[in-house]
Tab-separated table of C-alpha atoms and ligand atoms in Angstrom:
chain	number	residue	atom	x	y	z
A	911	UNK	CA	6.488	-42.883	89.127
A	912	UNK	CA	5.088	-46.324	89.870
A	913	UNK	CA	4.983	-48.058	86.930
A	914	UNK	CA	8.399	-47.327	84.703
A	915	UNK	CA	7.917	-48.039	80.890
A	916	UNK	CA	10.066	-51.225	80.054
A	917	UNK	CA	13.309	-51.219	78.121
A	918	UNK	CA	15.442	-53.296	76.023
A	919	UNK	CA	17.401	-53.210	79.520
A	920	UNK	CA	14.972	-54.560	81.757
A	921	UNK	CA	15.088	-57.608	82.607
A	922	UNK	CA	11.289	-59.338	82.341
A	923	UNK	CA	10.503	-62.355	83.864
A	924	UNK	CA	6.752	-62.066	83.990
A	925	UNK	CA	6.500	-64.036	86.903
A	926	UNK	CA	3.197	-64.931	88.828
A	927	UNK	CA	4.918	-62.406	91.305
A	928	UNK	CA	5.454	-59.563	89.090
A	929	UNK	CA	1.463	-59.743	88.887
A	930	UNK	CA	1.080	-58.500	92.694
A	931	UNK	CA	0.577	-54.637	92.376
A	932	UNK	CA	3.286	-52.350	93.948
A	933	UNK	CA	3.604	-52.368	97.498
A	934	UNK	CA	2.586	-48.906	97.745
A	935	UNK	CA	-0.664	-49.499	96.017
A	936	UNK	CA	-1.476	-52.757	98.083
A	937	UNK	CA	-1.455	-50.548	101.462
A	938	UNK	CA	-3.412	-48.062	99.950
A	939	UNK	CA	-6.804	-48.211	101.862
A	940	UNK	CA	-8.155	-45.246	99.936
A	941	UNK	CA	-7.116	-46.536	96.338
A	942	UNK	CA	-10.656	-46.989	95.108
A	943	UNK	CA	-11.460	-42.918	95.601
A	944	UNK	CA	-8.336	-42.260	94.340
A	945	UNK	CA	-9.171	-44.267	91.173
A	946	UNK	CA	-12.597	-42.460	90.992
A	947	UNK	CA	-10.721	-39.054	91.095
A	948	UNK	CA	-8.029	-40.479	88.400
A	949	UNK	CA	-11.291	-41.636	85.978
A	950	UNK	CA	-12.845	-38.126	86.430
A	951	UNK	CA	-9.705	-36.909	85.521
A	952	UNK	CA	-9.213	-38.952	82.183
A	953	UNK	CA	-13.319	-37.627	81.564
A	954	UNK	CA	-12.441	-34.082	81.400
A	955	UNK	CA	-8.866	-34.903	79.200
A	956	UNK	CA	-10.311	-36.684	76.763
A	957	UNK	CA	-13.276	-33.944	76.488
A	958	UNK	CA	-9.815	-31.232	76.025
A	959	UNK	CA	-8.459	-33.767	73.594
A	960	UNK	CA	-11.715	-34.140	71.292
A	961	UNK	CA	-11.556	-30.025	71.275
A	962	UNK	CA	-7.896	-29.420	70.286
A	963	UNK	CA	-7.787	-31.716	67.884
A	964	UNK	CA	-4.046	-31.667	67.503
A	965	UNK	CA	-3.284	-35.104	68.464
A	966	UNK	CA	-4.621	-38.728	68.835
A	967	UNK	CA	-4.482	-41.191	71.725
A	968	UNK	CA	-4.023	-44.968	70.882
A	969	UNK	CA	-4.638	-47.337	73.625
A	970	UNK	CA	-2.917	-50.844	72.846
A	971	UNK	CA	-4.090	-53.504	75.057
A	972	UNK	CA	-2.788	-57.178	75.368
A	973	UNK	CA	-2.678	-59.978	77.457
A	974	UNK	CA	-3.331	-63.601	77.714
A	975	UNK	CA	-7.310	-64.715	77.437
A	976	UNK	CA	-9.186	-63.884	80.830
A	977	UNK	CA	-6.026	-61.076	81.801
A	978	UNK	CA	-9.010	-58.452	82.122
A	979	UNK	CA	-8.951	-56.230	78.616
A	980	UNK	CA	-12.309	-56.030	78.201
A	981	UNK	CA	-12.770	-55.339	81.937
A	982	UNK	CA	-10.003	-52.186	81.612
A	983	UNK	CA	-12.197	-51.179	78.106
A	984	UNK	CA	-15.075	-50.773	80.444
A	985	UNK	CA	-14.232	-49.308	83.806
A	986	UNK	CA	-11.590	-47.246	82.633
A	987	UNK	CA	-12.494	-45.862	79.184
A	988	UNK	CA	-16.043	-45.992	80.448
A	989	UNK	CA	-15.492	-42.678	81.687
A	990	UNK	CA	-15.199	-41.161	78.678
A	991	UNK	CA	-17.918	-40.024	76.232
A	992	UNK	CA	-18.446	-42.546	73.584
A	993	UNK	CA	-18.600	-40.541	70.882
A	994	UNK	CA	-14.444	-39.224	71.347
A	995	UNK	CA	-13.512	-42.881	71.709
A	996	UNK	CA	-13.354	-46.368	69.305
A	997	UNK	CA	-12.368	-50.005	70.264
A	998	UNK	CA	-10.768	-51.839	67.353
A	999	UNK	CA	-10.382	-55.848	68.235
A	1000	UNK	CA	-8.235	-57.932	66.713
A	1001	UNK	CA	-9.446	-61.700	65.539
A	1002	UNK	CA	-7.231	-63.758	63.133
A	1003	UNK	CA	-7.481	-62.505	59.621
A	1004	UNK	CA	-9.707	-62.966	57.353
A	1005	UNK	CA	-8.431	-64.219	53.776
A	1006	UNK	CA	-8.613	-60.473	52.663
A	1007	UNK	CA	-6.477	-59.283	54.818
A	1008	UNK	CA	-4.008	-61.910	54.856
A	1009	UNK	CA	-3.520	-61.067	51.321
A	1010	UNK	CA	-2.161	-57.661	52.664
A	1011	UNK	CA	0.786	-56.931	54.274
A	1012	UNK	CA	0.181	-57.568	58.522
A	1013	UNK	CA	-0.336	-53.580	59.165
A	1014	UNK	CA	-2.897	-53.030	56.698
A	1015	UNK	CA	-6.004	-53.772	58.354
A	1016	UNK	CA	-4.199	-51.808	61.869
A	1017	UNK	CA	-3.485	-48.590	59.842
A	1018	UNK	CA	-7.154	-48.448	59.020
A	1019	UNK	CA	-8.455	-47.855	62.431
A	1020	UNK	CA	-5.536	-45.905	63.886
A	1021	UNK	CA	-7.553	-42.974	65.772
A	1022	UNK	CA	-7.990	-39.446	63.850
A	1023	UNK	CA	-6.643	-36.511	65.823
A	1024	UNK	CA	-9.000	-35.999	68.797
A	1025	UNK	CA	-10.088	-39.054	69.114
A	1026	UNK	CA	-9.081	-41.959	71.610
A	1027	UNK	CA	-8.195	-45.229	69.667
A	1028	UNK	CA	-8.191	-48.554	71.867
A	1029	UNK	CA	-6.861	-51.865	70.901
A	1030	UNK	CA	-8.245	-55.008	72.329
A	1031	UNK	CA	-5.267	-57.211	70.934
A	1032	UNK	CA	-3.308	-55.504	67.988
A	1033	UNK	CA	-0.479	-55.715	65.360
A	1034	UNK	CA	1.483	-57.323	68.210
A	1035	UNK	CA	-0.523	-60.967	67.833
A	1036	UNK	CA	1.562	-61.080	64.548
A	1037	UNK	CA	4.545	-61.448	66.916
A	1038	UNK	CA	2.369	-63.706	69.864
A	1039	UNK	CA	0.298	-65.967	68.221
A	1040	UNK	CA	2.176	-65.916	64.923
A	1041	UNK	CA	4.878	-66.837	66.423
A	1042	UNK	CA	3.848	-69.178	68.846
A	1043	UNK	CA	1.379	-70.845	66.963
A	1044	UNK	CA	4.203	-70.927	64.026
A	1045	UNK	CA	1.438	-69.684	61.715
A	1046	UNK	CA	4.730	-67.959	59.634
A	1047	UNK	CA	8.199	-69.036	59.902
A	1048	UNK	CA	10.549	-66.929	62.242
A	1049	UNK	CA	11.833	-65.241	58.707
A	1050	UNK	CA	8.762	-63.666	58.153
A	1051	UNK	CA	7.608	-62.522	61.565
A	1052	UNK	CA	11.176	-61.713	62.916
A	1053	UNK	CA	11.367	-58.239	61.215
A	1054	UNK	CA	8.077	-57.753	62.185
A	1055	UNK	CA	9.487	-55.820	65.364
A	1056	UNK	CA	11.502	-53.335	63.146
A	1057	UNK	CA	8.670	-52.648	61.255
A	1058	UNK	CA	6.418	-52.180	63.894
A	1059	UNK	CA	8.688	-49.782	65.712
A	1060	UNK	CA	9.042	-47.575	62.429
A	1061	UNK	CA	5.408	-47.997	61.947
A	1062	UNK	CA	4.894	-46.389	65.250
A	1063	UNK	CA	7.502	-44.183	64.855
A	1064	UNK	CA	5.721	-42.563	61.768
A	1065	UNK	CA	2.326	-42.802	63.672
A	1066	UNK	CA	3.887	-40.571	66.513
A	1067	UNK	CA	4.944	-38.330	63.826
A	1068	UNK	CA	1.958	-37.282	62.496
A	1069	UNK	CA	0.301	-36.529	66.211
A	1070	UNK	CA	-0.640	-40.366	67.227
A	1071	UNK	CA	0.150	-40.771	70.902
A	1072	UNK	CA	0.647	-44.503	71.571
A	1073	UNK	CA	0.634	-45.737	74.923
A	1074	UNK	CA	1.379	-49.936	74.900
A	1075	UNK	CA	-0.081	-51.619	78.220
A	1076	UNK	CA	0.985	-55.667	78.922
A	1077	UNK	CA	-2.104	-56.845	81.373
A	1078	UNK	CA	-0.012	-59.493	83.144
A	1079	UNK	CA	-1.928	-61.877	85.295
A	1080	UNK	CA	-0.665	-65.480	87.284
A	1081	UNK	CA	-1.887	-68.305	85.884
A	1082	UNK	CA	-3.251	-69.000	89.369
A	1083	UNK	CA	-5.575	-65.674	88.424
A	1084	UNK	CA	-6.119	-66.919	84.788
A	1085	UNK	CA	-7.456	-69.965	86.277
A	1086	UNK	CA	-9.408	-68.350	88.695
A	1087	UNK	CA	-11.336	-66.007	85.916
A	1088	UNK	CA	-11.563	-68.644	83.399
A	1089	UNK	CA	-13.547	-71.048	85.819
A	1090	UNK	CA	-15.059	-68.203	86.936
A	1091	UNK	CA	-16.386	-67.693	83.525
A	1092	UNK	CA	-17.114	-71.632	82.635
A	1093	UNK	CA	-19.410	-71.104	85.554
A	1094	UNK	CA	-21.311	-68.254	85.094
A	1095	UNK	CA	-24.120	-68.866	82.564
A	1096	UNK	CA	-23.656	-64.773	81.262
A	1097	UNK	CA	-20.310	-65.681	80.833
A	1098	UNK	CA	-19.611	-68.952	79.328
A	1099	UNK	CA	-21.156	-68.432	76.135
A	1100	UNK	CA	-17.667	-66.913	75.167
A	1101	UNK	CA	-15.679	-69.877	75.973
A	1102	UNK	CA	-15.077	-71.861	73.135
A	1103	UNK	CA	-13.412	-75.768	73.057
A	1104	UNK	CA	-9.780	-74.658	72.469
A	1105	UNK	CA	-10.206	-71.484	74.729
A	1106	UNK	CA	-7.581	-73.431	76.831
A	1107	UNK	CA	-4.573	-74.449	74.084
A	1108	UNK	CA	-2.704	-71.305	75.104
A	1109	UNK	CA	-2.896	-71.840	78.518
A	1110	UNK	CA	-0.829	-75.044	77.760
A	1111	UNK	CA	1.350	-72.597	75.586
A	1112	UNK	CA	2.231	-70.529	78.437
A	1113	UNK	CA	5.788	-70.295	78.471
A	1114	UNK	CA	6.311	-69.831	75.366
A	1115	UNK	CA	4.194	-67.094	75.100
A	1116	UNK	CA	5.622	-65.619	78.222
A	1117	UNK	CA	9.142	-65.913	75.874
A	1118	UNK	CA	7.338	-64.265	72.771
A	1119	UNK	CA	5.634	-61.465	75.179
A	1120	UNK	CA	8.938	-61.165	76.652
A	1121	UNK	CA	10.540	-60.376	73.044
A	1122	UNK	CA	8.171	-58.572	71.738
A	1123	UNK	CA	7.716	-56.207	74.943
A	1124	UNK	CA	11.824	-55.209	75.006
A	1125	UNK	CA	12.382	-55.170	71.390
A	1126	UNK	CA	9.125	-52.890	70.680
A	1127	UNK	CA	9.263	-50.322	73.942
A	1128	UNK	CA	10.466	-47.188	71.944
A	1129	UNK	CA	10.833	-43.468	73.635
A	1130	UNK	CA	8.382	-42.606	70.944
A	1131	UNK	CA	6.077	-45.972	72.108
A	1132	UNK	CA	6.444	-47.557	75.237
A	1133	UNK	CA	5.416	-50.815	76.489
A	1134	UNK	CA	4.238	-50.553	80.255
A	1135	UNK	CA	3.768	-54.281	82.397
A	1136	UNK	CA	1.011	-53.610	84.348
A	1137	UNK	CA	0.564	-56.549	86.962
A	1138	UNK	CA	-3.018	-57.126	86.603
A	1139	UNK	CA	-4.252	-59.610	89.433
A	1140	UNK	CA	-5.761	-57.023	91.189
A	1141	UNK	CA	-8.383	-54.864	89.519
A	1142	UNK	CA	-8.334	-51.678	90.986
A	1143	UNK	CA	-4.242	-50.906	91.187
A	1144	UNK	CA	-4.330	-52.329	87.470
A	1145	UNK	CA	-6.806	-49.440	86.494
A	1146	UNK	CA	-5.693	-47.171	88.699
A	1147	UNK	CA	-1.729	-47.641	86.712
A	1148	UNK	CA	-3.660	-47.652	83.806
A	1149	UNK	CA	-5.309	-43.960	84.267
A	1150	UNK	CA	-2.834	-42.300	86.113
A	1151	UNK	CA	-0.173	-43.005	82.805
A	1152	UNK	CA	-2.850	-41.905	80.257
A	1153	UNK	CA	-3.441	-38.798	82.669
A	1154	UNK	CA	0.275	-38.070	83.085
A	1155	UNK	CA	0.747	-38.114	79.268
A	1156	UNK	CA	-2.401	-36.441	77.873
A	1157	UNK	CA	-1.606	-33.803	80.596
A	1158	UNK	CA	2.289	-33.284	78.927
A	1159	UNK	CA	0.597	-32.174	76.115
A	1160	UNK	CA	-0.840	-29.018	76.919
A	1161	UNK	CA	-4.046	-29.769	75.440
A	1162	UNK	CA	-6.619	-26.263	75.346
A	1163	UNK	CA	-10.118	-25.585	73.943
A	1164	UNK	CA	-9.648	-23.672	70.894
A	1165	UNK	CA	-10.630	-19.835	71.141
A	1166	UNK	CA	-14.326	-19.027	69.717
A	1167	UNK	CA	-13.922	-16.539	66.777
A	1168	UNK	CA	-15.013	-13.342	67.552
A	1169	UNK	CA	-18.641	-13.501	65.643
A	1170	UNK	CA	-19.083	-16.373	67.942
A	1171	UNK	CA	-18.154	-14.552	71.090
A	1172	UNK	CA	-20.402	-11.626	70.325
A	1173	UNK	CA	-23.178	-13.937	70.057
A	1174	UNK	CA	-23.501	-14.144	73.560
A	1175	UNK	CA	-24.335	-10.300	73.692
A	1176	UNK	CA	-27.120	-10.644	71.176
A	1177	UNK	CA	-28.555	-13.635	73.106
A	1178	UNK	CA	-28.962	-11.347	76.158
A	1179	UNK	CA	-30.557	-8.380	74.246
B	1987	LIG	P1	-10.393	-62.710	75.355
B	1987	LIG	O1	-11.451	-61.723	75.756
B	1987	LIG	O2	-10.353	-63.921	76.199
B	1987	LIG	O3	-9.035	-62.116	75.163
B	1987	LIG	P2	-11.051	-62.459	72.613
B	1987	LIG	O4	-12.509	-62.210	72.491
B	1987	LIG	O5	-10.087	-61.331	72.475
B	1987	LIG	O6	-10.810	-63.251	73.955
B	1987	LIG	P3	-11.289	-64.223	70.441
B	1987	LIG	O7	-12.660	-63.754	70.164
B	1987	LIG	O8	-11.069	-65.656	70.671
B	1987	LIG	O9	-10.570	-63.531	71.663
B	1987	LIG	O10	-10.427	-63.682	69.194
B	1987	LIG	C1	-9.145	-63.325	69.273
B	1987	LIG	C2	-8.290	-64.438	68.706
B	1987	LIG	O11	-7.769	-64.008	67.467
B	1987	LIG	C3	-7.148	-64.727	69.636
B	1987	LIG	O12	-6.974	-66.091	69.821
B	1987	LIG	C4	-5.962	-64.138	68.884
B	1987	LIG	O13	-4.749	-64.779	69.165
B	1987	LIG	C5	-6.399	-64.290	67.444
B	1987	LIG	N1	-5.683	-63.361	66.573
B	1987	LIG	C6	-5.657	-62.030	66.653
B	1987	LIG	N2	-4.817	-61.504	65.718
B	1987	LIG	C7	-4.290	-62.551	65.063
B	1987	LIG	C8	-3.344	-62.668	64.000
B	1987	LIG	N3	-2.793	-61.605	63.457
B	1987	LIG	N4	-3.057	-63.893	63.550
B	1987	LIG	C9	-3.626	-64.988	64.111
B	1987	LIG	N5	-4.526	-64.949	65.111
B	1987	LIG	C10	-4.848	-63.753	65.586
């Protein structure tokens, strides 16, 4: 296995290091095929998923600005058909929703079975940027990672499959993509003046990630770092896990009923 979901065990340092891919993938001359043959794969999964409609697939994605979500949304979900997948993202609240409790507006877009769910930031900013930002005071955000594990726990339950993927990037790389994107003209319209604060912030969101990453990994949900400097080893992780786990569950197109089978026969009268 290359990339081992984490544990309360493992020890995280999210350093600029753990960003390089594995070794294995770096000497890997053929890893862009490969990643082609992965994507094809996750095409003709998520086609068996939409058909069985026993379970659900959600797809949490975080990671500091510029780490390459939207990039993994595209190239790797963008083999899919459209209509079997949805991409929730997550913004501060609005004053509605703040009047709710933090999962509300999350348990609203949790995928129906046979359908792929992604998450372009998710329930987990209310342990990030909550707690960073010290929007809420460590009593209200601190049992935010019990709840979030039952939370999941009942999700998983009831046929959710939830797959939790860190996209952890240097801040040499961060740099590199956010100039990158202050120089491009069909890019810097996103950049907005405090685009940079959490860079400043960024050890103590590497603490918060940290937390947040050990204390929410569950058998049931599991948190996977996936060093994302490099683009194609970070979606070829990316695939290969979703692969490996749709695959476990033995997903099958459901039988035609016999009045649809004989159908056939009258169509070639
Ligand atoms: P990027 O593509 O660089 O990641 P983005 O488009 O995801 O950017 P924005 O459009 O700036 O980011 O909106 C997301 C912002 O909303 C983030 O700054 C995030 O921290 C914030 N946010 C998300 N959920 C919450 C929350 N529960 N409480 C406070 N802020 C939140």
């Amino acid at each position: 296995m290359l990339l081992r979901p984490a544990s309360p065990r493992t020890t995280l340092t999210l350093s600029d290091r753990d960003a390089q891919p594995p070794r294995q993938l770096r000497r890997n001359d053929d890893l862009k095929k490969e990643l082609e043959k992965e994507l094809e794969r996750l095409g003709e999964l998520q086609n068996l998923l939409y058909a069985d409609r026993r379970h659900a697939l959600l797809v949490v994605l975080q990671g500091r600005d510029a780490s390459g979500k939207g990039n993994v949304i595209r190239r790797v979900f963008g083999a899919c058909n459209p209509l079997g997948v949805h991409v929730s993202s997550f913004k501060a609240p609005t004053e509605e929703e703040l009047l709710h409790d933090f999962l509300w507006r999350v348990h609203e877009v949790i995928p129906s079975r046979g359908m792929i769910g992604i998450f372009d930031r998710s329930h987990y900013e209310d342990v990030l940027v909550v707690r960073v930002r010290r929007l809420a005071p460590p009593h209200v955000w601190q049992p935010r990672f019990r709840q979030i594990n039952d939370f999941e726990r009942m999700l998983t339950e009831n046929g959710v499959v939830v797959l939790k993927f860190f996209l952890h990037v240097s801040k040499k790389e961060q740099r590199e993509q956010l100039l990158e994107r202050l120089h491009d003209p069909t890019k810097n319209w996103k950049f907005r003046p405090g685009d940079l604060d959490d860079r400043e912030l960024w050890s103590e969101y590497t603490r918060a990630y940290r937390d947040a990453i050990r204390k929410c990994s569950t058998p049931w949900a599991p948190w996977y770092v996936v060093p994302s400097d490099h683009r194609t080893s970070r979606d070829y992780m990316i695939t290969k896990i979703i692969n490996e786990k749709l695959s476990s569950l033995h997903l099958r197109y459901p039988r035609a009923e016999p009045k649809v089978l004989a159908l056939e026969a009258e169509l070639k009268e």
